[in-house]
Short mmCIF file of C-alpha atoms and ligand atoms in Angstrom, two decimals:
data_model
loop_
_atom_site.label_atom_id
_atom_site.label_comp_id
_atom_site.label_asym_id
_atom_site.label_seq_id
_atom_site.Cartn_x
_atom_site.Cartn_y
_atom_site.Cartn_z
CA UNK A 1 -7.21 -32.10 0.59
CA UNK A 2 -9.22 -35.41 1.61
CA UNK A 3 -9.38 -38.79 0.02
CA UNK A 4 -11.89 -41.02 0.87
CA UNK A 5 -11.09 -43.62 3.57
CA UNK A 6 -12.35 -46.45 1.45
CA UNK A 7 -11.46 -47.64 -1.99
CA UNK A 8 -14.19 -49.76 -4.40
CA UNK A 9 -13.01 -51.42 -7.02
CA UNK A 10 -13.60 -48.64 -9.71
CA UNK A 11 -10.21 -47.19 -8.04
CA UNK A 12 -6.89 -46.91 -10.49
CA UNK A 13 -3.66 -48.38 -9.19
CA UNK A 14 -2.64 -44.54 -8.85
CA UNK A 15 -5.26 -44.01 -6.37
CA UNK A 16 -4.49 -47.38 -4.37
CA UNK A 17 -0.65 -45.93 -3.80
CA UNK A 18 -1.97 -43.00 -3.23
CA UNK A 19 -4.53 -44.36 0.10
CA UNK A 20 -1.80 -47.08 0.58
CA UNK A 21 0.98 -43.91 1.20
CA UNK A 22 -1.83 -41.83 2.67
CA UNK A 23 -2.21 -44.33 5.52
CA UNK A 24 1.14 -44.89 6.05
CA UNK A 25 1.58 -41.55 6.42
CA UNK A 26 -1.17 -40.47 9.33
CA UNK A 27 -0.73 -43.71 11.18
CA UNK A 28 2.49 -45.50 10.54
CA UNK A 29 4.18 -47.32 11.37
CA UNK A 30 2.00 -50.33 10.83
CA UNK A 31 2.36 -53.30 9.26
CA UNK A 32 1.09 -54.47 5.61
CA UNK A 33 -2.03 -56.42 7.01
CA UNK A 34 -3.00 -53.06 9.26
CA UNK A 35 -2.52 -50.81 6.15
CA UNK A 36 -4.70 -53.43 4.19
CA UNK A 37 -7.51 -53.40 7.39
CA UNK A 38 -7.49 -50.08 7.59
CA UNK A 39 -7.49 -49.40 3.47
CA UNK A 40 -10.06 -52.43 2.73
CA UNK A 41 -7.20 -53.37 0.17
CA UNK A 42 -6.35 -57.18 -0.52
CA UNK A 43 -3.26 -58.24 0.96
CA UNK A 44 -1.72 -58.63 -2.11
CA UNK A 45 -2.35 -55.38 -3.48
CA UNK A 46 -0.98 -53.83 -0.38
CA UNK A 47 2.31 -55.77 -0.84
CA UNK A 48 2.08 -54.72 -4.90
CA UNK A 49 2.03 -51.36 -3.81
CA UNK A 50 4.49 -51.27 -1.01
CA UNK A 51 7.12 -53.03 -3.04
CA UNK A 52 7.08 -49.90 -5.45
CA UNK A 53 6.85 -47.12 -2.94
CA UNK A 54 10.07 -49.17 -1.21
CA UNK A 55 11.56 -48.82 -4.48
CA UNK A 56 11.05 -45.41 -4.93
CA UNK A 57 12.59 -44.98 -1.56
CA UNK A 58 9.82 -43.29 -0.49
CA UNK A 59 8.39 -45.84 2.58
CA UNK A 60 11.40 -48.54 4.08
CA UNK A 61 11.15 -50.95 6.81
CA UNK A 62 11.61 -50.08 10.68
CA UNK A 63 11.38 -53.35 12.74
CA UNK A 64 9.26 -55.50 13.98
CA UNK A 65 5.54 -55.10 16.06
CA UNK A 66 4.47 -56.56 18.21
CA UNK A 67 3.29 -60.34 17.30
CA UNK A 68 -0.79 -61.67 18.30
CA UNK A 69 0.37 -64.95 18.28
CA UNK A 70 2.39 -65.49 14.75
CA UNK A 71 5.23 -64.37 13.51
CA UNK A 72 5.90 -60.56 14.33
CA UNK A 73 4.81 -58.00 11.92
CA UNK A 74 7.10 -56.08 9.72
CA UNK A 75 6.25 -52.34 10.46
CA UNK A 76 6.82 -49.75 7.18
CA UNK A 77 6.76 -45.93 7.48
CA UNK A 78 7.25 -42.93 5.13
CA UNK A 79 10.77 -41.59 4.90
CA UNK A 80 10.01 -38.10 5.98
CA UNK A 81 12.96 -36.82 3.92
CA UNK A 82 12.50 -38.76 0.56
CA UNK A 83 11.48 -36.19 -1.23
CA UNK A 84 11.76 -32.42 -0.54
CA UNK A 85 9.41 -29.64 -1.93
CA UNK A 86 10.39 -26.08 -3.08
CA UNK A 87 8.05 -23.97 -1.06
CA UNK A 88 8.16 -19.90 -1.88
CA UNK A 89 5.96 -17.09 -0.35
CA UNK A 90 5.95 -14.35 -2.46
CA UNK A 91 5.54 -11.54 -0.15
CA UNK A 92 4.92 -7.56 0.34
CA UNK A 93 8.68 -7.41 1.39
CA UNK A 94 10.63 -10.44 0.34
CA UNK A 95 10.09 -13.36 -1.28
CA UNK A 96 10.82 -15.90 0.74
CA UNK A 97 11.90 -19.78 -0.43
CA UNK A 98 12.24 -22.89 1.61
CA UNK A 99 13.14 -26.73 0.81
CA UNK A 100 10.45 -28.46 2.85
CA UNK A 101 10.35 -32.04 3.90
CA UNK A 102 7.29 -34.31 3.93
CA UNK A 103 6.76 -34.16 7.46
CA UNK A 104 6.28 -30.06 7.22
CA UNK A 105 9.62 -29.11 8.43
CA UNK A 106 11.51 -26.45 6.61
CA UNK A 107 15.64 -27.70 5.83
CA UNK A 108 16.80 -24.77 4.24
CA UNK A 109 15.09 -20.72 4.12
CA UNK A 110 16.57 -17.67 1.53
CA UNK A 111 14.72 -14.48 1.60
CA UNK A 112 15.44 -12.28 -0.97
CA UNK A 113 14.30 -8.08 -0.54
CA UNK A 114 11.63 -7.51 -3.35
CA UNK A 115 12.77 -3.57 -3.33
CA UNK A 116 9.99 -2.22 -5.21
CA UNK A 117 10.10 -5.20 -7.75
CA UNK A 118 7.16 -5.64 -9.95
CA UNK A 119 6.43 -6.86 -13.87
CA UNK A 120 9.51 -8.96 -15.04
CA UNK A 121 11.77 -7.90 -12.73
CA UNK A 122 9.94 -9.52 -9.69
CA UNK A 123 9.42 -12.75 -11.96
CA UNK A 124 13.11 -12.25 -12.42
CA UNK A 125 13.74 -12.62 -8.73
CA UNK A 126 11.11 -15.55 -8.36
CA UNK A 127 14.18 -17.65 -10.91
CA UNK A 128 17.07 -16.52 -8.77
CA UNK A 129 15.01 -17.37 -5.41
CA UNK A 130 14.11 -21.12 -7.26
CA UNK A 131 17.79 -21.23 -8.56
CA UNK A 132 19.68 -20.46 -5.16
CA UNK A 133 16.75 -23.42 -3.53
CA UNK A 134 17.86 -25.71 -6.10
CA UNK A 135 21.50 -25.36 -5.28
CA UNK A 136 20.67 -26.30 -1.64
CA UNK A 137 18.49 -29.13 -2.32
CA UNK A 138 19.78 -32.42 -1.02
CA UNK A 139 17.18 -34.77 -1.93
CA UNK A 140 14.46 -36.40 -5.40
CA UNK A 141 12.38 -32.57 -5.51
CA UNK A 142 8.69 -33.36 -6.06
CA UNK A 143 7.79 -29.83 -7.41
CA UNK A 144 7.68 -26.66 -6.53
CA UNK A 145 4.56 -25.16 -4.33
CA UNK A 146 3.89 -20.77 -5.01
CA UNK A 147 1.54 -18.60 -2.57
CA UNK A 148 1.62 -15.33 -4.09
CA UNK A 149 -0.70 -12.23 -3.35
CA UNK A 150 -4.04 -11.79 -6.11
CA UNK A 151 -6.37 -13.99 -7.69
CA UNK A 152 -4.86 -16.92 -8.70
CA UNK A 153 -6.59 -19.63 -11.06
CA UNK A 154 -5.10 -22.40 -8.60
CA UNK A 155 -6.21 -25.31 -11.44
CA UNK A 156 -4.05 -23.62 -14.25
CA UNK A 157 -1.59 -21.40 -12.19
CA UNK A 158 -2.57 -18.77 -13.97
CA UNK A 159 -2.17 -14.94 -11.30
CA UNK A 160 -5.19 -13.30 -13.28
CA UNK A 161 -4.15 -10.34 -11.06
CA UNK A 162 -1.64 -9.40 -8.52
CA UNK A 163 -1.99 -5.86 -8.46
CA UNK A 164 1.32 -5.54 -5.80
CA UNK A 165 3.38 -6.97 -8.35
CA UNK A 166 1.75 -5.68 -11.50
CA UNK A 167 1.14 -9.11 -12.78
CA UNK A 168 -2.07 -9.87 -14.95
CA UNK A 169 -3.03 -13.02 -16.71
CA UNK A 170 0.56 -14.03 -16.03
CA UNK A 171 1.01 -17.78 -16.20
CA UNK A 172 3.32 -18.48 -13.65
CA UNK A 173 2.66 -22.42 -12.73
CA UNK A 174 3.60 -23.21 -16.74
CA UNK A 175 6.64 -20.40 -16.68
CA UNK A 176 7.99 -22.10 -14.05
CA UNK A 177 7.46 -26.16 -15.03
CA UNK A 178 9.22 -25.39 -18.16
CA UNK A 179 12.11 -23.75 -16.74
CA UNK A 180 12.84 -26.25 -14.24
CA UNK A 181 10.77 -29.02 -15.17
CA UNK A 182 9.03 -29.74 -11.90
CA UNK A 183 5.35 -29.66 -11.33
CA UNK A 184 4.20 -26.26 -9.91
CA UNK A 185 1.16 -25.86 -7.89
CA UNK A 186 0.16 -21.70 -7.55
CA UNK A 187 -2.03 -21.07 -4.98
CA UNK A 188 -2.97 -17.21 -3.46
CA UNK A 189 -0.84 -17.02 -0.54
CA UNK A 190 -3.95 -16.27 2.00
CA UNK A 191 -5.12 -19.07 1.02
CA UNK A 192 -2.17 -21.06 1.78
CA UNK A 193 -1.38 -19.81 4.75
CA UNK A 194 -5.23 -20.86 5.86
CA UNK A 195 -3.98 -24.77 4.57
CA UNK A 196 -0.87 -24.52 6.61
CA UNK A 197 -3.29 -23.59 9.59
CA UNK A 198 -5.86 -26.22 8.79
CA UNK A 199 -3.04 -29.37 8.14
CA UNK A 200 -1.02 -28.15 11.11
CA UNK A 201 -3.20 -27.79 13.26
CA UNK A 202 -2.43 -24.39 14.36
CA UNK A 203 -5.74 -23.21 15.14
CA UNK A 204 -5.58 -25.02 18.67
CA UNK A 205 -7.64 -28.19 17.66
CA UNK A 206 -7.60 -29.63 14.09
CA UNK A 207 -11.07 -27.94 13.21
CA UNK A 208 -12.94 -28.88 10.06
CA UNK A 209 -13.78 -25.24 9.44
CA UNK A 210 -11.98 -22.34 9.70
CA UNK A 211 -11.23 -18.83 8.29
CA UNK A 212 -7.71 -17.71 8.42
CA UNK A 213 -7.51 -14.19 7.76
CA UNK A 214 -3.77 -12.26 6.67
CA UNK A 215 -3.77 -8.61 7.99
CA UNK A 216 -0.87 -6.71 6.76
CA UNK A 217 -0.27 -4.37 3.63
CA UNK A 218 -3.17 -6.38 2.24
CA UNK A 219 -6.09 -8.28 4.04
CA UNK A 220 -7.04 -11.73 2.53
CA UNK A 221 -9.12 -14.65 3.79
CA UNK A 222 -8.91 -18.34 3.66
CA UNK A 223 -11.41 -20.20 3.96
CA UNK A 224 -11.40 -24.14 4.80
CA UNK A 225 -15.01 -25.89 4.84
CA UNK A 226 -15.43 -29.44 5.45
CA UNK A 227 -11.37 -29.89 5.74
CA UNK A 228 -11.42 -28.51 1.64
CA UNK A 229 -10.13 -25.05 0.72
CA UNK A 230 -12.50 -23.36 -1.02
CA UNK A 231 -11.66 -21.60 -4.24
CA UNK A 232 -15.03 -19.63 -5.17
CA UNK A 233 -16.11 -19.82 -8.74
CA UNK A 234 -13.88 -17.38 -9.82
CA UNK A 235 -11.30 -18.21 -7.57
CA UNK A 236 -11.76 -14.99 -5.17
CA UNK A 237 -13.11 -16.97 -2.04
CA UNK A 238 -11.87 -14.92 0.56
CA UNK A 239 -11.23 -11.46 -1.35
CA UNK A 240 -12.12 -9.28 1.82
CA UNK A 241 -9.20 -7.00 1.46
CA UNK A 242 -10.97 -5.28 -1.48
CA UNK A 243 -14.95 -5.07 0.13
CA UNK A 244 -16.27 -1.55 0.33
CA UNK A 245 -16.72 -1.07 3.87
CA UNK A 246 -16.12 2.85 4.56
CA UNK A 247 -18.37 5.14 2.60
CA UNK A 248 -16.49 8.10 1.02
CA UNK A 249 -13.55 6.14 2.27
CA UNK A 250 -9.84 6.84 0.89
CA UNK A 251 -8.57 6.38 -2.31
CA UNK A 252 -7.86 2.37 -2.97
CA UNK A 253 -4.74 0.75 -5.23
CA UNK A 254 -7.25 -1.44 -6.41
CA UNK A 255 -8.96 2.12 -7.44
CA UNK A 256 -11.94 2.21 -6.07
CA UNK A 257 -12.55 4.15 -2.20
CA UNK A 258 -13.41 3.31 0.99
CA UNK A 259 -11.93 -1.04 0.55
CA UNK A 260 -11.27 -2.92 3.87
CA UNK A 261 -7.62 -2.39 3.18
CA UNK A 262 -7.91 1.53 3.29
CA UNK A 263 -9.11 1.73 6.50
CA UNK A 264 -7.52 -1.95 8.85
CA UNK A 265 -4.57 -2.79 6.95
CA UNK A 266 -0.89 -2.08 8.22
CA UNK A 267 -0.64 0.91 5.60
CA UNK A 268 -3.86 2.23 6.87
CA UNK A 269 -2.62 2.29 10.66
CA UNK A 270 0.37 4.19 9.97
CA UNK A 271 -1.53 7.01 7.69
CA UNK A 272 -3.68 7.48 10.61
CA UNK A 273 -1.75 7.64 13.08
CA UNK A 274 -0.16 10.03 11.41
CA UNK A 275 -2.12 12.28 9.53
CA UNK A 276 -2.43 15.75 10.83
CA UNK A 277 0.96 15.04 13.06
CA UNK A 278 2.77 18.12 13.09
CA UNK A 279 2.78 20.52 10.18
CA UNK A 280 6.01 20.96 7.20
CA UNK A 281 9.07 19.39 7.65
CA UNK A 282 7.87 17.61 11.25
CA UNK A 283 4.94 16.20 9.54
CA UNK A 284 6.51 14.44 6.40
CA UNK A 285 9.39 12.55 8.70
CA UNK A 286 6.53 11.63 10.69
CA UNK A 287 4.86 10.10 7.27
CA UNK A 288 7.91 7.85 6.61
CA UNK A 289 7.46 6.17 10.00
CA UNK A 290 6.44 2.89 9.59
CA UNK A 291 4.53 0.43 11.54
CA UNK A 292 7.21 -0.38 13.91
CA UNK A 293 7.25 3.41 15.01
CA UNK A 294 3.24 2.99 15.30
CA UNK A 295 3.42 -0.01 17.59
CA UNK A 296 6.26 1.29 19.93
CA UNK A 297 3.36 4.99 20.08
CA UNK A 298 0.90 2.30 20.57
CA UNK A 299 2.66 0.00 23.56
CA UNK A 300 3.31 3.99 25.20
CA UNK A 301 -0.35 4.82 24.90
CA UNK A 302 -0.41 7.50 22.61
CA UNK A 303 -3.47 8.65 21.86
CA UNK A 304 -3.64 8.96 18.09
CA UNK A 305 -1.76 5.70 17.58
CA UNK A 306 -4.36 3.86 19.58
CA UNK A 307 -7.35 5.52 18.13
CA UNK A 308 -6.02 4.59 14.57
CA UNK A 309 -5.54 0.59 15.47
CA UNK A 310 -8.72 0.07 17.77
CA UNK A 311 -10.75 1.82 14.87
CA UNK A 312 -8.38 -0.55 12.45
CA UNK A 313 -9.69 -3.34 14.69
CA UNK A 314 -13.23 -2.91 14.38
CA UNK A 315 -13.05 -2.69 10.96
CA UNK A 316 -11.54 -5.95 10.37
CA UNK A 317 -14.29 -7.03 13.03
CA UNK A 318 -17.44 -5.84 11.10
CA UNK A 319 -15.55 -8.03 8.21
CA UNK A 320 -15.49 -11.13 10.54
CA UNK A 321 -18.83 -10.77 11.13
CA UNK A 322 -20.23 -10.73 7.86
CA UNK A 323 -18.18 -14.01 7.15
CA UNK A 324 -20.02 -15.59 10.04
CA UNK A 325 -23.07 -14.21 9.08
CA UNK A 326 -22.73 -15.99 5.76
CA UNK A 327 -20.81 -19.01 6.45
CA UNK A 328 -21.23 -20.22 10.49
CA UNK A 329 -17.76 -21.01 10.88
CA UNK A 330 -16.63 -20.89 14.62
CA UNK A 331 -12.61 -20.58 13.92
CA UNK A 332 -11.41 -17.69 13.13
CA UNK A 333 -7.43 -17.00 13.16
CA UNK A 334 -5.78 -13.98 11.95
CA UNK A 335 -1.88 -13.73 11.13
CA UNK A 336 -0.06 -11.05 9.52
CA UNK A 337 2.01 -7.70 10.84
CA UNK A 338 -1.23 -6.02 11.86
CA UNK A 339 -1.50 -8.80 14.44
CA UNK A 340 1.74 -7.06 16.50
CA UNK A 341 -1.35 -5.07 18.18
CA UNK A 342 -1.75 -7.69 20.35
CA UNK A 343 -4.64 -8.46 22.67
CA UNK A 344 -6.11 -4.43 22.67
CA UNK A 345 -6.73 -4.84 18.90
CA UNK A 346 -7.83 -7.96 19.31
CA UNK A 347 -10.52 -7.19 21.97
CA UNK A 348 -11.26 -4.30 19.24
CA UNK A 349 -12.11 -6.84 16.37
CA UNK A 350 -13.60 -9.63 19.15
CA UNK A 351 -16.08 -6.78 19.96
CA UNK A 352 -16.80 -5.75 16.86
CA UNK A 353 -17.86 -9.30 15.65
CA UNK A 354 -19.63 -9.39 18.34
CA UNK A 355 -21.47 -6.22 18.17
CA UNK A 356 -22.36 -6.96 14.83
CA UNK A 357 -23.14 -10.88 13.90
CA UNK A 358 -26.49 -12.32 15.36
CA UNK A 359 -25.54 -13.73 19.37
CA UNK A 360 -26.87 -17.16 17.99
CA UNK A 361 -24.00 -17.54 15.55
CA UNK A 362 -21.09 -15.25 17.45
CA UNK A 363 -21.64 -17.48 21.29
CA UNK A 364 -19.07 -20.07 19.89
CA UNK A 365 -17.02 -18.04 17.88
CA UNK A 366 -13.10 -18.13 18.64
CA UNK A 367 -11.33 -15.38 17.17
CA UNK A 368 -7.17 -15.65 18.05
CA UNK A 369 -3.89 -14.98 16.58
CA UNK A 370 -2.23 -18.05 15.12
CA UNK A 371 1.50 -19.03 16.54
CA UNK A 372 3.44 -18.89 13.36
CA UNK A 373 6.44 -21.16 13.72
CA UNK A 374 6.87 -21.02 10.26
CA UNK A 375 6.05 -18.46 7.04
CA UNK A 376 2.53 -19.99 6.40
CA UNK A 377 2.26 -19.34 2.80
CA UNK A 378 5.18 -21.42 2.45
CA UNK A 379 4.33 -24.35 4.64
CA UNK A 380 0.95 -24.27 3.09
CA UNK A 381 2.06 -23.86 -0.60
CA UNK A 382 4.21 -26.85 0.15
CA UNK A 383 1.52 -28.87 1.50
CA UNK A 384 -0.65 -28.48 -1.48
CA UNK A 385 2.15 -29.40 -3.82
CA UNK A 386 2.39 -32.36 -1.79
CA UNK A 387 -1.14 -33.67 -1.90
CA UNK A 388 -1.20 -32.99 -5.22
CA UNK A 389 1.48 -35.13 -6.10
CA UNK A 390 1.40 -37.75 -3.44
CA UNK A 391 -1.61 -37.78 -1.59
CA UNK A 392 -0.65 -36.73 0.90
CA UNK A 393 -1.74 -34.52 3.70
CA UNK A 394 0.71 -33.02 6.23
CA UNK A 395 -1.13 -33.49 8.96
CA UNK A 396 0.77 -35.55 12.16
ZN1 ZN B 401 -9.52 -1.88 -2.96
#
């Protein structure tokens, strides 16, 4: 996600647009001589450069600076809505498609219900989803940015697994550049959502590490170290959902027992707050209810509906704390359905980190829902399309 700040003279002309745009970006507008002081490029390479990103009516001129004695400076900025990205979260319930600008904002949103979907019929859905975003686009589209559920090989776009949407070794980045012919970045949407976090800021401060944790049907982790995402070898950084963390523990989709998911996830709630509800008839309405019927048991106090999510809680919390353990990281920020709780489940999964990392590494440890004023994986899809092919980082 991070350039250097300083080009040598190794550096292609690629990478001098791309610090050139980069700085124009976080700090304009400024002139050509503060984008060449701040880049360390000569004056006339600044100008080189400008003159083609003010061709490709990506930068344009805003006025004049102040003057320190000369003539006043000419002041350049980006165009926030030169270009537009196709950002799409591929979700548990919809998949959900947005045209986003280069300053982060979100133009145009279509959700499409993924009713049971899975195999070619969801990848079906993915083409009417890009086809209806195309139709609203209004600006030059730089590509088209995917979070999606599973392990994703985020260098090929290949989803090695996605076992939601019964997808294996599928290669969806290529699938999609050749049917519309736009670069496609694929990234696992936990993941994404933890870039839309770290570039926006969400977290409360712009932190340099942070673990942004999804808790819904599934439980995922992104993690962000040093302002970079990190992938893992096998790109499964962050794969919590699927640790074993309750011994003779249920029956997992993944197939194994006892997984993170089976016991803090949104599914797992509502099969405990349920089980053993009534007998016959009584008891299998009461297994339909979803989470929404938990939460309104929950916010009246009933007892088996807030036994299931404080035990939820401090699951997810014994998690946490094993990622501190290993990793130090003082930001924690969890989004997702689950997250409805509120502050009783989150006391639950504070406590539980607490009652289980060493004091040493939990004494500065912030552990808060995130504000989402926007579908994460989407924002941070986008923003990962966008550095890819500009530069660029959305940060403001
Ligand atoms: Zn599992």
């Amino acid at each position: 996600l991070q350039l250097p700040t300083k080009a040598t003279h190794q550096q292609t002309r690629e990478f001098n647009v791309r610090l050139a745009l980069r700085t124009l970006y976080d700090s304009g507008p400024i002139s050509r001589a503060e984008i060449s002081r701040r880049t360390r490029l000569t004056r006339t390479t600044v100008s080189d450069v400008i003159a083609g990103l003010v061709a490709d009516g990506l930068v344009e001129e805003v006025g004049r600076g102040p003057s320190s004695g000369g003539k006043a400076p000419i002041l350049l900025r980006v165009v926030p809505d030169a270009r537009q990205v196709i950002g799409l979260d591929l979700g548990e319930e919809a998949f959900t498609g947005a045209l986003v600008d280069l300053r982060g904002e979100v133009r145009h949103e279509v959700s499409l219900p993924v009713g049971g979907r899975d195999g070619d019929d969801a990848l079906a859905l993915v083409d009417v989803l890009v086809e209806r975003l195309l139709a609203l686009a209004d600006r030059p589209l730089l590509g088209i940015g995917v979070g999606t559920p599973g392990v994703i090989d985020a260098v090929t776009g290949v989803i090695r697994w996605a076992v939601n949407l019964d997808w294996q070794d599928l290669p969806l980045g290529r699938v999609l550049e050749e049917r519309f012919g736009l670069p496609v970045q694929v990234v696992n949407d936990s993941r994404a959502a933890a870039v839309a976090v770290h570039t926006f800021g969400l977290a409360g401060a712009r932190v340099s590490n942070l673990v942004a944790i999804k808790v819904g049907r599934g439980i995922g982790a992104g993690i962000v170290l040093g302002g970079e995402l990190v992938h893992g070898d096998g790109f499964g950084a962050g794969e919590i959902g699927h640790l074993v963390v309750a011994d003779s523990g249920e029956r997992c989709r993944c197939g194994r027992s006892g997984c993170l998911e089976t016991v803090a996830s949104a599914g797992a709630i509502v099969r405990s707050a349920r089980r053993g509800n009534g007998t016959g008839r009584e008891w299998r309405t009461a297994q339909r209810l979803g989470l929404d019927e938990v939460l309104r048991d929950f916010q009246r106090g009933e007892r088996r509906a807030r036994t299931a999510v404080l035990a939820a809680g401090r699951y997810l919390g014994a998690a946490i704390a094993a990622i501190i353990g290993v990793m130090d990281i003082h930001r924690v920020v969890l989004h997702g359905s689950v997250t409805a709780f509120g502050d009783p489940w989150l006391d639950a999964v504070r406590d539980a980190t607490g009652a289980r990392a060493l004091g040493l590494l939990t004494s500065g440890v912030r552990i808060d829902v995130v504000n989402e004023r926007a579908n994460l994986a989407v924002l941070g899809a986008s923003a990962m399309l966008m550095t890819n092919q500009l530069g660029l980082s959305l940060a403001r």
